[in-house]
Short mmCIF file of C-alpha atoms in Angstrom, two decimals:
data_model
loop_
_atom_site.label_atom_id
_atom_site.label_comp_id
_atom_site.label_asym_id
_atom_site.label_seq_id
_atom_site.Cartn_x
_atom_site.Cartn_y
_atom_site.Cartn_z
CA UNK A 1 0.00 0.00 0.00
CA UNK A 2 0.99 3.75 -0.68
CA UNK A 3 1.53 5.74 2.43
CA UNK A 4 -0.13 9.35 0.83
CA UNK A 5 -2.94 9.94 -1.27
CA UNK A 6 0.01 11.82 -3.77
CA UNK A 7 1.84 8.56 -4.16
CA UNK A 8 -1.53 6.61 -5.55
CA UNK A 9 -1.93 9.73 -7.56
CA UNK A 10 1.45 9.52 -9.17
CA UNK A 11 1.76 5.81 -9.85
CA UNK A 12 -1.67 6.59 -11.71
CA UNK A 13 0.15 9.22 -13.47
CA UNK A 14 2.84 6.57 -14.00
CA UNK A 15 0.31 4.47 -16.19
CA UNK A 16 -1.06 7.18 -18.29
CA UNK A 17 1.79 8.43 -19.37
CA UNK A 18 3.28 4.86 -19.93
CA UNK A 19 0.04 4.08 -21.87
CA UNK A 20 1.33 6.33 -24.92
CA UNK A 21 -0.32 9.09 -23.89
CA UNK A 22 -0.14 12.19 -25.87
CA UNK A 23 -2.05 14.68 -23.02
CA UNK A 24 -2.56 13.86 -19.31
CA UNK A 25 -4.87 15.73 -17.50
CA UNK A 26 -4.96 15.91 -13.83
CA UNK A 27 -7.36 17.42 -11.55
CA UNK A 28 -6.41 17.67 -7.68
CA UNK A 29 -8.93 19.14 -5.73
CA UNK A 30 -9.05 19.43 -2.05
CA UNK A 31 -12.03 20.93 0.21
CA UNK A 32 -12.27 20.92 3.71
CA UNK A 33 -14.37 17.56 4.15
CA UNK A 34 -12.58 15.53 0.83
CA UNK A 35 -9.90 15.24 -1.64
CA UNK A 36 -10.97 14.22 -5.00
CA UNK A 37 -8.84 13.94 -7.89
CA UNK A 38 -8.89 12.44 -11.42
CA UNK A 39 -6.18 11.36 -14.21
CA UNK A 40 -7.50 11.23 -17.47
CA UNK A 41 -5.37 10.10 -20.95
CA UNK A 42 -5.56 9.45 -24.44
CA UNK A 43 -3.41 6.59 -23.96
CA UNK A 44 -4.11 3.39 -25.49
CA UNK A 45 -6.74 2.52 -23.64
CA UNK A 46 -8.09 -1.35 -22.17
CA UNK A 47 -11.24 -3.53 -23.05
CA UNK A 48 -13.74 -4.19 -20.42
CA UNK A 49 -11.97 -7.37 -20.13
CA UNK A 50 -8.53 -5.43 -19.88
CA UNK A 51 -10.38 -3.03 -17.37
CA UNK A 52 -11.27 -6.00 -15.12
CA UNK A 53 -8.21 -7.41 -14.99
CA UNK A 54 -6.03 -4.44 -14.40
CA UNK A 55 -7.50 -4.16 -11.07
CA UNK A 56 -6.79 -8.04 -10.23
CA UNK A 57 -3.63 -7.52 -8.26
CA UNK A 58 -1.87 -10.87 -9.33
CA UNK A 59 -2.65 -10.13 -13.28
CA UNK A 60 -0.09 -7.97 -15.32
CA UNK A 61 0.03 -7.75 -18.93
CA UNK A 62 3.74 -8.67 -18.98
CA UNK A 63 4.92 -5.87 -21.21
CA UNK A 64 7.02 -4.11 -18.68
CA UNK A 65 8.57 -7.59 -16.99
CA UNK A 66 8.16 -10.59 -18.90
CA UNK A 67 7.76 -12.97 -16.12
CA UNK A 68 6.09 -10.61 -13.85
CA UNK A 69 2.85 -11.66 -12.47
CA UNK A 70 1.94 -8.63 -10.23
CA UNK A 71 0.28 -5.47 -11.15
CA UNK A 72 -0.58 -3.17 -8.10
CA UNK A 73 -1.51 0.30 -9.23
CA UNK A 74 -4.89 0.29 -9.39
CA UNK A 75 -5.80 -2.39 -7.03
CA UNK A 76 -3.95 -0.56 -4.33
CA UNK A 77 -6.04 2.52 -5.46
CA UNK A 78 -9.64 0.73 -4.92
CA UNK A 79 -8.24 -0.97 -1.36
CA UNK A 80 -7.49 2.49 -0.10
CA UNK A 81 -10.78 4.08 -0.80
CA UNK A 82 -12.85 1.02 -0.27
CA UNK A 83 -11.16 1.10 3.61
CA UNK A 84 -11.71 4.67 3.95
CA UNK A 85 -15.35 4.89 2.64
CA UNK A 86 -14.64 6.71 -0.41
CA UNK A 87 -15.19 5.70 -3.94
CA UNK A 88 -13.02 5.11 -7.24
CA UNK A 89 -13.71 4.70 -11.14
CA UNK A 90 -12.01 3.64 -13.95
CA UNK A 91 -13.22 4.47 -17.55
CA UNK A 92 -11.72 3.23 -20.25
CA UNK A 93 -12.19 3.02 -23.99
CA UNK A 94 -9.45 1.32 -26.03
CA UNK A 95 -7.78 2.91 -28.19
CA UNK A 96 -9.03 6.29 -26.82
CA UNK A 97 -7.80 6.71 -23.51
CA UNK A 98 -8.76 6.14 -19.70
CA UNK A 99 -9.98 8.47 -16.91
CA UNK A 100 -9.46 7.11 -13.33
CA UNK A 101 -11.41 9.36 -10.69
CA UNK A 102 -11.24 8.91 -6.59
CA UNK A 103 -12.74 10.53 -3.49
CA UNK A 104 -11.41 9.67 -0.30
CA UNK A 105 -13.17 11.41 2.56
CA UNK A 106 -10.84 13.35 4.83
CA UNK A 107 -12.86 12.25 8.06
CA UNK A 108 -12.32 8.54 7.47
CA UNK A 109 -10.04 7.77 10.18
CA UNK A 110 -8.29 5.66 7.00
CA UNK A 111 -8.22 7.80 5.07
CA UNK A 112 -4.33 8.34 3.96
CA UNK A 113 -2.94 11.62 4.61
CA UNK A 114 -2.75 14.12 1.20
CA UNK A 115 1.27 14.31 1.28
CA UNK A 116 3.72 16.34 -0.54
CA UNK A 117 1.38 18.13 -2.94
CA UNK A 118 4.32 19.98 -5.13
CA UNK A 119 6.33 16.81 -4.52
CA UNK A 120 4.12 15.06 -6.55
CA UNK A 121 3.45 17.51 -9.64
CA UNK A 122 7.26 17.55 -9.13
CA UNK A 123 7.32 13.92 -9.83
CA UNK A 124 4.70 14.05 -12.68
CA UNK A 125 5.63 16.88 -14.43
CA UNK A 126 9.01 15.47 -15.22
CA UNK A 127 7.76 12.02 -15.75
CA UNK A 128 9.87 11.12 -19.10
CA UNK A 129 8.50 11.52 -22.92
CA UNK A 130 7.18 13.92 -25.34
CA UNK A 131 3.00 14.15 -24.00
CA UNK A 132 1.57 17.36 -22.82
CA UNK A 133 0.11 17.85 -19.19
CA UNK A 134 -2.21 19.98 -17.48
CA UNK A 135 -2.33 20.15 -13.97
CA UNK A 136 -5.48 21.67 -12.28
CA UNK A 137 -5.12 22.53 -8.56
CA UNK A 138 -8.26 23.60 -6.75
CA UNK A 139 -8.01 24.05 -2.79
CA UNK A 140 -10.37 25.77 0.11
CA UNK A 141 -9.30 29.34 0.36
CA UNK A 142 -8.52 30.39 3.58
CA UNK A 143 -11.40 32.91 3.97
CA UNK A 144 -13.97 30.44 2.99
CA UNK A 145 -14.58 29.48 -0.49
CA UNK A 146 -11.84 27.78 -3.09
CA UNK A 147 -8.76 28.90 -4.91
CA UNK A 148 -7.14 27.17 -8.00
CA UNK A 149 -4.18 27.40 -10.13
CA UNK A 150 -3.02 25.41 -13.67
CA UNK A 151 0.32 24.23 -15.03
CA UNK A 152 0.73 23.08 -17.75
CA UNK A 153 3.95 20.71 -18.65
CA UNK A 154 5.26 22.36 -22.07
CA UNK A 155 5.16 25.74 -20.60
CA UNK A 156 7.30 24.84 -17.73
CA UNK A 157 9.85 22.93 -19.77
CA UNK A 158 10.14 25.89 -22.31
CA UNK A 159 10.61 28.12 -19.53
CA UNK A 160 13.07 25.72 -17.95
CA UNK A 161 14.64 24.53 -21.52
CA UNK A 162 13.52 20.76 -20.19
CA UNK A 163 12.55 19.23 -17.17
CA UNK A 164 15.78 17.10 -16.85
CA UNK A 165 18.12 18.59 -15.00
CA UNK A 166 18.90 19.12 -11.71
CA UNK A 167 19.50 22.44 -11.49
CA UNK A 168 15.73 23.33 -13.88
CA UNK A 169 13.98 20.76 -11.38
CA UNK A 170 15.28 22.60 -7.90
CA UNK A 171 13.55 25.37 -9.81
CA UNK A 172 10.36 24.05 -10.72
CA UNK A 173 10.25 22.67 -7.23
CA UNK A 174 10.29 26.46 -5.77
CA UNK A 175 7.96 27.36 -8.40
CA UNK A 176 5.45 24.76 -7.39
CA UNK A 177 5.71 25.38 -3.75
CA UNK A 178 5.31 28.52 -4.50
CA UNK A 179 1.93 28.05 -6.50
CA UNK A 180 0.66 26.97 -3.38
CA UNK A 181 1.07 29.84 -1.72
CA UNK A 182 -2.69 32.16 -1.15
CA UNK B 1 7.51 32.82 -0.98
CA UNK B 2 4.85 35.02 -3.04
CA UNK B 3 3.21 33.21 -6.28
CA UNK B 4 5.95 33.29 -8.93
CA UNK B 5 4.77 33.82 -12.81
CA UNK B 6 6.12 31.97 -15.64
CA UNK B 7 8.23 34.98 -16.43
CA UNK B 8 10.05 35.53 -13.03
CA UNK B 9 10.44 31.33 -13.44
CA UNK B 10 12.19 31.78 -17.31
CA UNK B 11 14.72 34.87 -15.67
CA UNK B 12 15.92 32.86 -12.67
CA UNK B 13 16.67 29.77 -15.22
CA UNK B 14 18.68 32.66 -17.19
CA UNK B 15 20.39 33.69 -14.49
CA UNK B 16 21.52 30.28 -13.54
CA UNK B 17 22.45 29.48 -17.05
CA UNK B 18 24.90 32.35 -17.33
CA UNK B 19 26.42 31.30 -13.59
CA UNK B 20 28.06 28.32 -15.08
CA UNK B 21 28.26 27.81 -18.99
CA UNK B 22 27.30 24.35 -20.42
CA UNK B 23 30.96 23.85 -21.96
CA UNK B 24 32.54 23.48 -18.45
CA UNK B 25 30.33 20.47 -17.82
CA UNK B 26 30.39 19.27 -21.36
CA UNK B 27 31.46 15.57 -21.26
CA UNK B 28 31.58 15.44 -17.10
CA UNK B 29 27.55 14.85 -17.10
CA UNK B 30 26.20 13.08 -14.38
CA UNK B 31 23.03 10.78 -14.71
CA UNK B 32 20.98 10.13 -11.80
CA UNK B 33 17.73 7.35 -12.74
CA UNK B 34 14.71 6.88 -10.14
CA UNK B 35 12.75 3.69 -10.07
CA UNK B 36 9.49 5.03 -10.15
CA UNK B 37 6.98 1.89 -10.43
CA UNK B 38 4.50 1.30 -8.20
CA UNK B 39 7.08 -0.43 -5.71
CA UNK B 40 9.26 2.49 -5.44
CA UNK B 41 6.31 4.81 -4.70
CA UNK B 42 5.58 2.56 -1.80
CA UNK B 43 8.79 2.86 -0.98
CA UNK B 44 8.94 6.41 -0.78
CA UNK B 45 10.73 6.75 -4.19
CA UNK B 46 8.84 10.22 -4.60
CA UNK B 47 10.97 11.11 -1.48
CA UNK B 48 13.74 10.14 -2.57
CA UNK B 49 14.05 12.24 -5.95
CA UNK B 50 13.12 15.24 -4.25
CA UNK B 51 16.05 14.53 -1.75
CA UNK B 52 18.16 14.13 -4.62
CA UNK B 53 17.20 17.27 -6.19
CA UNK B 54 17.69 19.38 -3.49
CA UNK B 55 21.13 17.50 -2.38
CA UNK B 56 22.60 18.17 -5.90
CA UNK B 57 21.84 21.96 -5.93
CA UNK B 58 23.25 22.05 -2.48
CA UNK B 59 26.48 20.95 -3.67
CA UNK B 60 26.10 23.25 -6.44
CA UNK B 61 26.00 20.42 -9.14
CA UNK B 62 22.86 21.10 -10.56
CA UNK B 63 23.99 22.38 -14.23
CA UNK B 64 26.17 19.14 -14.22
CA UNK B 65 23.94 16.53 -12.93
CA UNK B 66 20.66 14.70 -15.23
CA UNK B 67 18.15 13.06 -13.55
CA UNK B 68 15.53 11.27 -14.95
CA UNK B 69 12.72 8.60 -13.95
CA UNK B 70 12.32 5.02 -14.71
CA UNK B 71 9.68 2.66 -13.63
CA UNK B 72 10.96 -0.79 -11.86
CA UNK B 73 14.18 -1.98 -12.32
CA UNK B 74 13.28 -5.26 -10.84
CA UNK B 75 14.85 -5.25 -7.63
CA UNK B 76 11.42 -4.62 -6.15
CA UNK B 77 12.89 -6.14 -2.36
CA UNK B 78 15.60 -3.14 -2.00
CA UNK B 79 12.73 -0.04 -2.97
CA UNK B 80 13.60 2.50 -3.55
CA UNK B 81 16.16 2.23 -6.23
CA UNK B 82 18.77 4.96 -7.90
CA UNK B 83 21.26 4.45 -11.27
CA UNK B 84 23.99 6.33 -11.08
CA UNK B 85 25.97 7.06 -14.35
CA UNK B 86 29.35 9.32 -13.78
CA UNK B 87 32.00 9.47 -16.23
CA UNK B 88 34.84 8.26 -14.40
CA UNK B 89 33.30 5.42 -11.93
CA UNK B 90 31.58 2.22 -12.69
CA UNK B 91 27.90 2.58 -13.05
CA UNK B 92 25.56 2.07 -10.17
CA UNK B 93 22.37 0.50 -8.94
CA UNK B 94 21.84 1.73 -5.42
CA UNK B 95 19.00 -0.21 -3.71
CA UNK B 96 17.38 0.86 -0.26
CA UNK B 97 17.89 4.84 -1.18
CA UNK B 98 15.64 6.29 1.05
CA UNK B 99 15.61 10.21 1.49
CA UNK B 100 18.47 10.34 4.13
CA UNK B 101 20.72 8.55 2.06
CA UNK B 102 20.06 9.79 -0.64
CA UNK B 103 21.93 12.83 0.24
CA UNK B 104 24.88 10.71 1.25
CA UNK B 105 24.87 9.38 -2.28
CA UNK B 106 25.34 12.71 -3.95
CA UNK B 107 27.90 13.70 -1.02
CA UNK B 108 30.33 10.06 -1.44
CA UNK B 109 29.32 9.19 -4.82
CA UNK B 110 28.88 12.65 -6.93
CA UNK B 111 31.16 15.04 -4.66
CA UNK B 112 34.20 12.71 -3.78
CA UNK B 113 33.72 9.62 -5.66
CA UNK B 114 33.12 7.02 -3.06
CA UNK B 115 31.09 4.33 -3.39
CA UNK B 116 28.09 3.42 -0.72
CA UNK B 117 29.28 -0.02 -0.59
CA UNK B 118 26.47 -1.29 1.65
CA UNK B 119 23.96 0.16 -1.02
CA UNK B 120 25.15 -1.34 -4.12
CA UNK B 121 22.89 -4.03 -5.44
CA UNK B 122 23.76 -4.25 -8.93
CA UNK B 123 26.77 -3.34 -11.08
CA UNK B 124 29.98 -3.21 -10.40
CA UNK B 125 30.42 -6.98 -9.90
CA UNK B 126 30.86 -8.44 -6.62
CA UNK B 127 34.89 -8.23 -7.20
CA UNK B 128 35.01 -4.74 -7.42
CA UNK B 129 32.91 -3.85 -3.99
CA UNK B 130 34.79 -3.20 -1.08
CA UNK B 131 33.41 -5.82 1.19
#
């Protein structure tokens, strides 16, 4: 099992983008009673059959390790919010992409803390490959009501001339922490 | 730290750019590699490049060093798990790199060349560790 909601987010993240996906879109948004957040991609998408297996946790396609017969990710994900009361979906349409959508509700006494928010568009955003991503943040304000903010991947890079090295990533990390700020 | 735009973001990667010009690291490039499946997250992988991150612009390596992000590298029993390439040294699998060592790895390794014997887990061969 993950330890923070972020680290279920990213290994979701993971898939999409290892799915072939030309645009990830994330939405992260927090409110005072939940945190909801959904990946979607135009990856390559699974079958209903494919979709029902990907959530067995002892089935795994065997395209990453041959002889592997594990494939946690999303079985994880539905464990976690089925213990904490919240809820999960997976859409997916092959050949067109997938969206997978949680809620885990922050009274739950199970429910995993939210983590390292930046940390994990951190993690994401520099995710190798060529796709696009969009990041939507949305969080309670601090006088009442909600704030949000967007990032999107191939604005950052250009601004950082790429996302690979060390010295453009201690950047983005200030930037992000930064984003967070009211 | 106020919100910073997109613009103040693109100066301060200027600025840094024109501290240390690319042809004095030209050919002394450093790769670092994350295993970033779903056993490394569990781990505390995420951690653990964010540690090395901020350890390599501490040192002041950060124009010098790459690092990127793989998914497992199939040593799922050591999580989390770092490559290190450096011109120079053999190249590295680290296993059990949790945050805290992870900034003795770019102290030994990157700064003064020094294996972390007790972290090595794949390449060099067994001959060549210290043990």
């Amino acid at each position: 099992m993950h330890y923070a909601l972020c680290d279920y987010v990213l290994d979701i993240v993971q898939n999409a983008v290892e799915a072939g996906a030309r645009n990830v879109g994330i939405e992260f948004a927090e409110s005072g009673e939940s945190t909801s957040v959904s990946v979607s991609d135009d990856g390559r998408g699974m079958t209903a059959e494919e979709r029902e297996r990907a959530l067995d946790p002892f089935y795994s396609d065997g395209t990453k390790h041959r002889r592997r017969k594990v494939g946690l990710g999303l079985p994880f994900l539905a464990q976690a919010a089925a213990q904490a009361g919240g809820s999960w979906s997976v859409e997916s349409r092959k050949g067109e992409g997938t969206t997978v959508a949680f809620r885990f509700p922050k009274g739950n006494v199970d429910c995993p803390p939210t983590g390292d928010v930046p940390g994990l568009f951190l993690a994401a955003l520099s995710l190798p490959g060529g796709h696009e991503m969009a990041i939507r943040r949305v969080r309670a304000a601090a006088g009442g009501g909600s704030s949000a903010y967007e990032l999107r991947r191939s604005e950052l890079s250009e601004a950082l001339g790429g996302l690979e090295r060390a010295s453009s990533l201690a950047l983005l990390r200030d930037y992000l922490e930064s984003q967070e700020e009211d | 730290m106020a919100k910073m735009s997109l613009e103040q973001l693109r100066k301060l990667r200027e600025e840094k750019k024109q501290d240390l010009t690319r042809r004095e690291v030209e050919g002394k490039e450093i790769q670092i590699i994350v295993g970033m499946g779903t056993c490394g997250i569990a781990a505390g992988a995420k951690e653990t490049f964010d540690a090395v991150v901020k350890a390599v612009e501490e040192k002041g390596l950060g124009e010098q060093v790459i690092i990127r992000q793989t998914g497992c590298m199939g040593l799922c029993y050591v999580e989390p798990t770092v490559e290190v390439v450096k011109p120079g040294m053999p190249t590295v699998i680290y296993g059990k790199m949790t945050k805290d060592v992870a900034k003795d790895l770019v102290a030994k390794h990157l700064v003064e060349g020094k294996l972390l014997d007790d972290h090595i887990f794949d390449r060099p061969a067994a001959d060549i560790m210290k043990k």
